[in-house]
Short mmCIF file of C-alpha atoms and ligand atoms in Angstrom, two decimals:
data_model
loop_
_atom_site.label_atom_id
_atom_site.label_comp_id
_atom_site.label_asym_id
_atom_site.label_seq_id
_atom_site.Cartn_x
_atom_site.Cartn_y
_atom_site.Cartn_z
CA MET A 23 -22.70 -26.14 0.86
CA ILE A 24 -22.23 -25.79 -2.63
CA LYS A 25 -24.72 -28.86 -4.50
CA GLU A 26 -26.58 -26.44 -7.14
CA ALA A 27 -24.82 -26.20 -10.44
CA ILE A 28 -25.88 -24.19 -13.63
CA ILE A 29 -24.11 -24.82 -17.03
CA PRO A 30 -25.78 -23.23 -20.14
CA LEU A 31 -25.65 -24.89 -22.86
CA ALA A 32 -28.30 -22.66 -25.67
CA GLY A 33 -26.10 -20.51 -27.11
CA LEU A 34 -25.09 -20.72 -30.71
CA GLY A 35 -21.73 -21.72 -30.41
CA THR A 36 -20.94 -19.93 -34.09
CA ARG A 37 -16.81 -19.61 -33.43
CA LEU A 38 -17.09 -23.04 -33.63
CA LEU A 39 -18.47 -23.23 -37.18
CA PRO A 40 -18.85 -24.71 -38.61
CA PHE A 41 -18.88 -28.27 -36.29
CA SER A 42 -21.52 -26.87 -34.44
CA LYS A 43 -24.00 -26.51 -36.99
CA ILE A 44 -26.13 -29.24 -36.20
CA ILE A 45 -23.91 -30.72 -33.28
CA PRO A 46 -24.25 -28.60 -30.74
CA LYS A 47 -20.65 -28.18 -29.58
CA GLU A 48 -20.67 -29.35 -26.49
CA LEU A 49 -21.57 -32.34 -27.55
CA LEU A 50 -18.29 -32.92 -29.65
CA PRO A 51 -16.02 -35.60 -28.82
CA LEU A 52 -12.95 -34.48 -26.65
CA GLY A 53 -10.98 -38.07 -26.24
CA GLU A 54 -12.79 -40.91 -24.95
CA LYS A 55 -16.40 -38.93 -24.40
CA THR A 56 -18.30 -35.34 -25.06
CA ILE A 57 -16.95 -32.02 -24.01
CA LEU A 58 -20.08 -31.49 -22.54
CA GLU A 59 -19.16 -35.06 -19.91
CA HIS A 60 -15.73 -33.65 -18.96
CA ILE A 61 -18.09 -31.17 -17.56
CA LEU A 62 -20.37 -33.38 -16.03
CA ASP A 63 -18.10 -35.19 -14.50
CA GLU A 64 -16.59 -32.19 -13.27
CA CYS A 65 -20.15 -31.19 -11.43
CA ILE A 66 -20.54 -34.07 -10.25
CA ASP A 67 -17.12 -35.22 -8.41
CA ALA A 68 -17.46 -32.22 -6.48
CA GLY A 69 -20.13 -32.61 -4.92
CA ILE A 70 -23.03 -31.64 -7.28
CA SER A 71 -26.32 -33.11 -6.53
CA LYS A 72 -28.44 -30.94 -8.86
CA ILE A 73 -26.75 -29.69 -12.42
CA ILE A 74 -29.06 -27.04 -14.89
CA LEU A 75 -28.56 -28.81 -17.99
CA VAL A 76 -29.79 -24.54 -20.22
CA ILE A 77 -30.73 -25.94 -22.79
CA SER A 78 -32.80 -24.39 -26.11
CA LYS A 79 -35.47 -25.86 -28.37
CA LYS A 80 -32.84 -26.45 -31.63
CA LYS A 81 -30.78 -27.81 -28.54
CA GLU A 82 -32.53 -30.37 -28.01
CA ILE A 83 -30.60 -33.40 -29.04
CA ILE A 84 -28.33 -32.57 -25.84
CA LYS A 85 -31.48 -34.65 -23.81
CA LYS A 86 -31.53 -37.24 -25.82
CA TYR A 87 -28.13 -37.84 -25.72
CA PHE A 88 -28.42 -38.80 -22.25
CA ASN A 89 -32.40 -40.56 -22.67
CA LYS A 90 -33.01 -44.02 -22.18
CA ASP A 91 -32.62 -46.04 -25.58
CA ASN A 92 -34.21 -49.22 -25.08
CA TYR A 93 -33.52 -49.86 -28.86
CA LEU A 94 -30.01 -49.81 -28.57
CA SER A 95 -30.23 -51.30 -24.55
CA LYS A 96 -31.89 -54.45 -26.30
CA TYR A 97 -29.64 -54.51 -29.52
CA LEU A 98 -27.12 -54.53 -27.24
CA ILE A 99 -27.97 -57.10 -24.43
CA ASN A 100 -29.11 -59.98 -27.88
CA LYS A 101 -25.50 -59.02 -28.70
CA GLU A 102 -24.16 -59.44 -25.00
CA ASP A 103 -21.56 -56.16 -25.64
CA LYS A 104 -21.06 -55.67 -22.34
CA LEU A 105 -18.68 -52.70 -23.00
CA SER A 106 -20.58 -51.23 -25.17
CA LEU A 107 -24.09 -51.29 -22.72
CA PHE A 108 -22.40 -50.09 -19.68
CA LYS A 109 -21.01 -47.11 -21.83
CA LEU A 110 -24.65 -46.49 -22.73
CA LYS A 111 -25.84 -46.99 -18.89
CA LYS A 112 -22.71 -44.31 -17.90
CA LEU A 113 -25.26 -41.49 -19.95
CA GLU A 114 -28.53 -42.67 -18.43
CA ASN A 115 -26.94 -42.19 -15.19
CA TYR A 116 -26.75 -38.54 -15.94
CA ASN A 117 -30.13 -38.02 -15.66
CA LYS A 118 -30.19 -38.73 -11.69
CA TYR A 119 -28.95 -35.02 -11.36
CA ILE A 120 -29.69 -33.43 -14.25
CA LYS A 121 -32.48 -30.56 -15.04
CA TYR A 122 -33.38 -28.70 -18.14
CA VAL A 123 -34.41 -24.83 -18.56
CA TYR A 124 -35.36 -23.06 -21.52
CA GLN A 125 -33.38 -20.46 -23.28
CA ASN A 126 -34.94 -19.57 -25.91
CA GLU A 127 -33.51 -16.88 -27.69
CA PRO A 128 -29.77 -16.07 -27.10
CA LYS A 129 -30.10 -13.42 -24.89
CA GLY A 130 -26.32 -14.09 -22.79
CA LEU A 131 -25.06 -15.78 -20.38
CA GLY A 132 -27.00 -13.26 -18.12
CA ASP A 133 -30.29 -14.08 -19.41
CA ALA A 134 -29.56 -18.02 -18.84
CA ILE A 135 -28.52 -17.90 -15.21
CA PHE A 136 -31.16 -15.53 -14.94
CA LYS A 137 -33.84 -17.99 -16.35
CA CYS A 138 -32.57 -20.99 -13.20
CA LYS A 139 -34.21 -18.45 -11.09
CA LYS A 140 -36.84 -20.79 -9.66
CA VAL A 141 -35.04 -23.55 -10.13
CA ILE A 142 -31.59 -22.62 -7.57
CA LYS A 143 -32.34 -22.83 -3.74
CA ASN A 144 -29.57 -22.76 -2.56
CA ASN A 145 -28.24 -19.55 -0.72
CA PHE A 146 -24.71 -19.68 -3.52
CA PHE A 147 -24.76 -21.95 -6.59
CA LEU A 148 -22.58 -22.49 -9.23
CA VAL A 149 -21.57 -21.77 -12.86
CA ILE A 150 -20.07 -23.96 -15.54
CA LEU A 151 -19.36 -22.62 -18.88
CA PRO A 152 -18.72 -25.80 -21.18
CA ASP A 153 -16.13 -23.54 -23.27
CA ASP A 154 -13.79 -24.12 -21.12
CA VAL A 155 -12.42 -27.46 -19.54
CA ILE A 156 -9.81 -27.44 -17.35
CA ILE A 157 -7.74 -31.17 -16.97
CA LYS A 158 -5.85 -31.90 -14.00
CA TYR A 159 -7.56 -30.62 -11.40
CA ASN A 160 -10.64 -30.58 -10.28
CA CYS A 161 -11.89 -26.67 -10.58
CA SER A 162 -15.10 -26.66 -9.48
CA LYS A 163 -13.94 -28.57 -6.32
CA GLU A 164 -11.01 -25.71 -6.09
CA ILE A 165 -13.62 -22.75 -6.16
CA ILE A 166 -15.96 -25.03 -3.87
CA GLN A 167 -13.32 -25.25 -1.40
CA ILE A 168 -12.60 -21.11 -0.95
CA HIS A 169 -16.00 -20.36 -1.09
CA ASN A 170 -16.47 -22.78 2.21
CA ARG A 171 -13.30 -21.37 3.70
CA TYR A 172 -14.35 -17.24 3.22
CA LYS A 173 -18.08 -17.16 2.54
CA ASN A 174 -17.60 -15.69 -0.48
CA SER A 175 -18.23 -15.09 -4.45
CA VAL A 176 -15.27 -16.70 -6.54
CA ILE A 177 -13.85 -16.51 -9.94
CA ALA A 178 -11.94 -19.04 -11.65
CA SER A 179 -8.87 -16.95 -12.74
CA LYS A 180 -5.94 -17.41 -15.72
CA LYS A 181 -2.95 -14.83 -17.16
CA VAL A 182 -4.04 -14.61 -20.56
CA THR A 183 -1.60 -12.23 -23.20
CA ASN A 184 -2.45 -8.77 -24.28
CA LYS A 185 -3.23 -10.52 -27.46
CA GLU A 186 -5.60 -11.98 -26.13
CA VAL A 187 -8.23 -10.07 -23.80
CA SER A 188 -10.20 -8.86 -25.91
CA ARG A 189 -11.50 -12.73 -26.04
CA TYR A 190 -11.95 -12.55 -22.50
CA GLY A 191 -13.92 -10.77 -19.34
CA MET A 192 -10.58 -9.38 -17.83
CA ILE A 193 -10.32 -8.38 -13.71
CA LYS A 194 -9.15 -5.25 -11.46
CA TYR A 195 -7.70 -6.45 -8.65
CA LEU A 196 -6.62 -4.73 -5.27
CA LYS A 197 -4.17 -7.35 -4.26
CA ILE A 198 -3.32 -10.89 -4.83
CA ASN A 199 -2.14 -13.41 -1.90
CA ASN A 200 -1.18 -16.59 -2.93
CA ASN A 201 -3.61 -18.36 -5.49
CA LYS A 202 -6.65 -15.37 -3.89
CA ILE A 203 -7.42 -12.68 -5.82
CA TYR A 204 -9.43 -9.17 -4.28
CA ILE A 205 -11.61 -8.54 -6.83
CA SER A 206 -12.07 -4.53 -7.35
CA ASP A 207 -14.02 -4.13 -10.69
CA LEU A 208 -14.56 -6.26 -13.60
CA VAL A 209 -14.69 -6.16 -18.03
CA GLU A 210 -16.33 -8.02 -20.68
CA LYS A 211 -13.95 -8.65 -23.59
CA PRO A 212 -11.96 -4.89 -23.87
CA LYS A 213 -11.09 -3.56 -26.33
CA LYS A 214 -7.48 -3.68 -24.76
CA LYS A 215 -5.59 -4.36 -21.71
CA ILE A 216 -6.98 -2.40 -18.84
CA SER A 217 -4.85 -1.23 -15.72
CA SER A 218 -2.15 -3.63 -14.94
CA SER A 219 -3.93 -7.21 -14.90
CA ASN A 220 -3.62 -9.95 -17.68
CA PHE A 221 -6.24 -11.87 -15.14
CA ALA A 222 -9.15 -13.50 -16.90
CA ILE A 223 -12.32 -14.45 -16.73
CA ILE A 224 -12.31 -18.83 -16.17
CA GLY A 225 -15.84 -19.47 -16.70
CA ARG A 226 -16.26 -21.21 -13.45
CA TYR A 227 -18.57 -19.17 -10.85
CA ILE A 228 -19.88 -18.87 -7.21
CA LEU A 229 -22.15 -17.26 -7.44
CA PRO A 230 -25.08 -16.41 -4.60
CA LYS A 231 -28.87 -15.96 -5.38
CA THR A 232 -29.24 -12.52 -4.83
CA ILE A 233 -27.48 -11.91 -8.33
CA PHE A 234 -31.22 -12.53 -9.71
CA PRO A 235 -32.83 -9.51 -8.96
CA ILE A 236 -29.70 -8.07 -10.20
CA ILE A 237 -29.71 -9.86 -13.88
CA LYS A 238 -33.13 -8.55 -14.05
CA ASN A 239 -32.33 -5.09 -13.95
CA THR A 240 -29.06 -5.64 -15.95
CA LYS A 241 -28.93 -4.27 -19.29
CA LYS A 242 -27.82 -5.43 -22.60
CA GLY A 243 -23.74 -4.90 -22.88
CA LYS A 244 -20.97 -6.15 -24.60
CA SER A 245 -22.52 -8.19 -28.38
CA SER A 246 -26.24 -6.76 -27.57
CA GLU A 247 -26.68 -9.34 -24.47
CA VAL A 248 -26.99 -9.53 -21.10
CA GLN A 249 -23.88 -9.89 -19.47
CA ILE A 250 -22.83 -12.09 -16.34
CA THR A 251 -20.27 -9.86 -15.45
CA ASP A 252 -21.34 -6.25 -16.02
CA ALA A 253 -24.41 -8.39 -13.01
CA ILE A 254 -20.97 -9.00 -10.87
CA LYS A 255 -19.80 -5.76 -11.34
CA LYS A 256 -22.52 -4.05 -9.94
CA LEU A 257 -23.01 -6.47 -6.71
CA ILE A 258 -19.00 -5.86 -6.21
CA ASN A 259 -19.48 -2.01 -6.10
CA LYS A 260 -22.66 -3.08 -3.44
CA ASN A 261 -19.51 -3.92 -1.72
CA ASN A 262 -20.11 -8.06 -2.51
CA SER A 263 -16.85 -9.47 -1.86
CA PHE A 264 -15.67 -11.57 -4.88
CA TYR A 265 -12.59 -13.69 -4.99
CA GLY A 266 -10.65 -14.72 -7.71
CA CYS A 267 -9.37 -18.38 -7.87
CA ILE A 268 -5.87 -18.93 -9.74
CA PHE A 269 -6.73 -22.75 -10.49
CA LYS A 270 -4.24 -25.06 -10.72
CA GLY A 271 -5.42 -27.21 -13.58
CA SER A 272 -4.57 -27.96 -17.65
CA TYR A 273 -6.90 -25.09 -18.86
CA LEU A 274 -8.22 -26.32 -22.63
CA ASP A 275 -10.09 -23.20 -24.95
CA CYS A 276 -12.74 -25.39 -26.49
CA GLY A 277 -14.81 -22.62 -27.24
CA THR A 278 -12.80 -21.53 -30.90
CA VAL A 279 -11.68 -24.38 -33.74
CA LYS A 280 -8.40 -23.67 -33.16
CA GLY A 281 -8.60 -24.03 -29.20
CA TYR A 282 -10.84 -26.71 -29.82
CA ASN A 283 -7.96 -28.97 -32.74
CA LYS A 284 -5.73 -27.93 -29.20
CA SER A 285 -7.59 -29.50 -27.14
CA ILE A 286 -8.36 -32.12 -29.52
CA ASN A 287 -4.00 -33.06 -29.93
CA LYS A 288 -3.71 -33.62 -25.80
CA PHE A 289 -6.38 -35.83 -25.22
CA ARG A 290 -5.52 -38.18 -28.63
CA ILE A 291 -5.59 -42.14 -28.54
CA LEU A 292 -2.14 -43.57 -29.87
C1 G1P B 176 -17.85 -15.99 -21.17
C2 G1P B 176 -17.94 -14.75 -20.33
C3 G1P B 176 -16.45 -13.93 -19.98
C4 G1P B 176 -15.39 -15.56 -20.13
C5 G1P B 176 -15.86 -16.02 -20.72
C6 G1P B 176 -14.21 -17.37 -20.73
O1 G1P B 176 -17.25 -15.60 -22.36
O2 G1P B 176 -18.38 -13.30 -20.60
O3 G1P B 176 -15.85 -13.39 -18.87
O4 G1P B 176 -14.10 -14.18 -19.62
O5 G1P B 176 -16.66 -17.08 -20.77
O6 G1P B 176 -14.35 -18.55 -20.86
P1 G1P B 176 -18.61 -16.16 -24.17
O7 G1P B 176 -17.15 -17.42 -24.11
O8 G1P B 176 -19.16 -16.62 -23.35
O9 G1P B 176 -18.35 -15.52 -25.08
#
């Protein structure tokens, strides 16, 4: 059973500047809640009971966002503002699931995941990247179902255009069966398209606990950061099987200014 999830939040969010300079990009609004709440709700709906938020000292405001605010609660109670109180309670409720781990230097996604080594207790765990919001169909649920059936690691994937390959980790594969990709190799943000594949890694992974010692021995890669893609590549080379899942939901890229603005339009309240 997949019960634990890691959400890396310690990145500097430079692709979303200027918005992300003071406000963590994950706390930007998307419809009636923040990007991060979309991700948390996906986790909880997929049956996750422990959510590890990897934050940094610079992003402690995320903790504050979910913490109890007695002053505000009292104020709303006095005003008998039930709707606002309900919204406040909903935020506090996430604390039942959340644990915090710190990554104070932006050393990459691989390093962020490695920082959770001691907190992860089960053999497999979920990783969700908050830049990638997936709506209409719960992608975490979908990849957990594949994991439960085949007992292996799974990565969410989607076809991208030739122009977009340099923005993503890209998948090489042996074959595709229905929505399942038999992955043979991965390359992090190649300059040009690799082989005949246009399948990109989208931010949902089911990874084995055995990846921790592998990450420890993974040198800095693309952008001088420890890349999870490079660690997964090593696992694949050691004959660990990884499936790609061409997910059913709609993908919203909330990690760039252009993508975020496009995403907001999908949630526009008329
Ligand atoms: C990360 C991963 C990359 C993946 C992407 C999906 O990159 O390293 O393999 O394709 O997320 O959004 P980042 O967006 O952190 O640069």
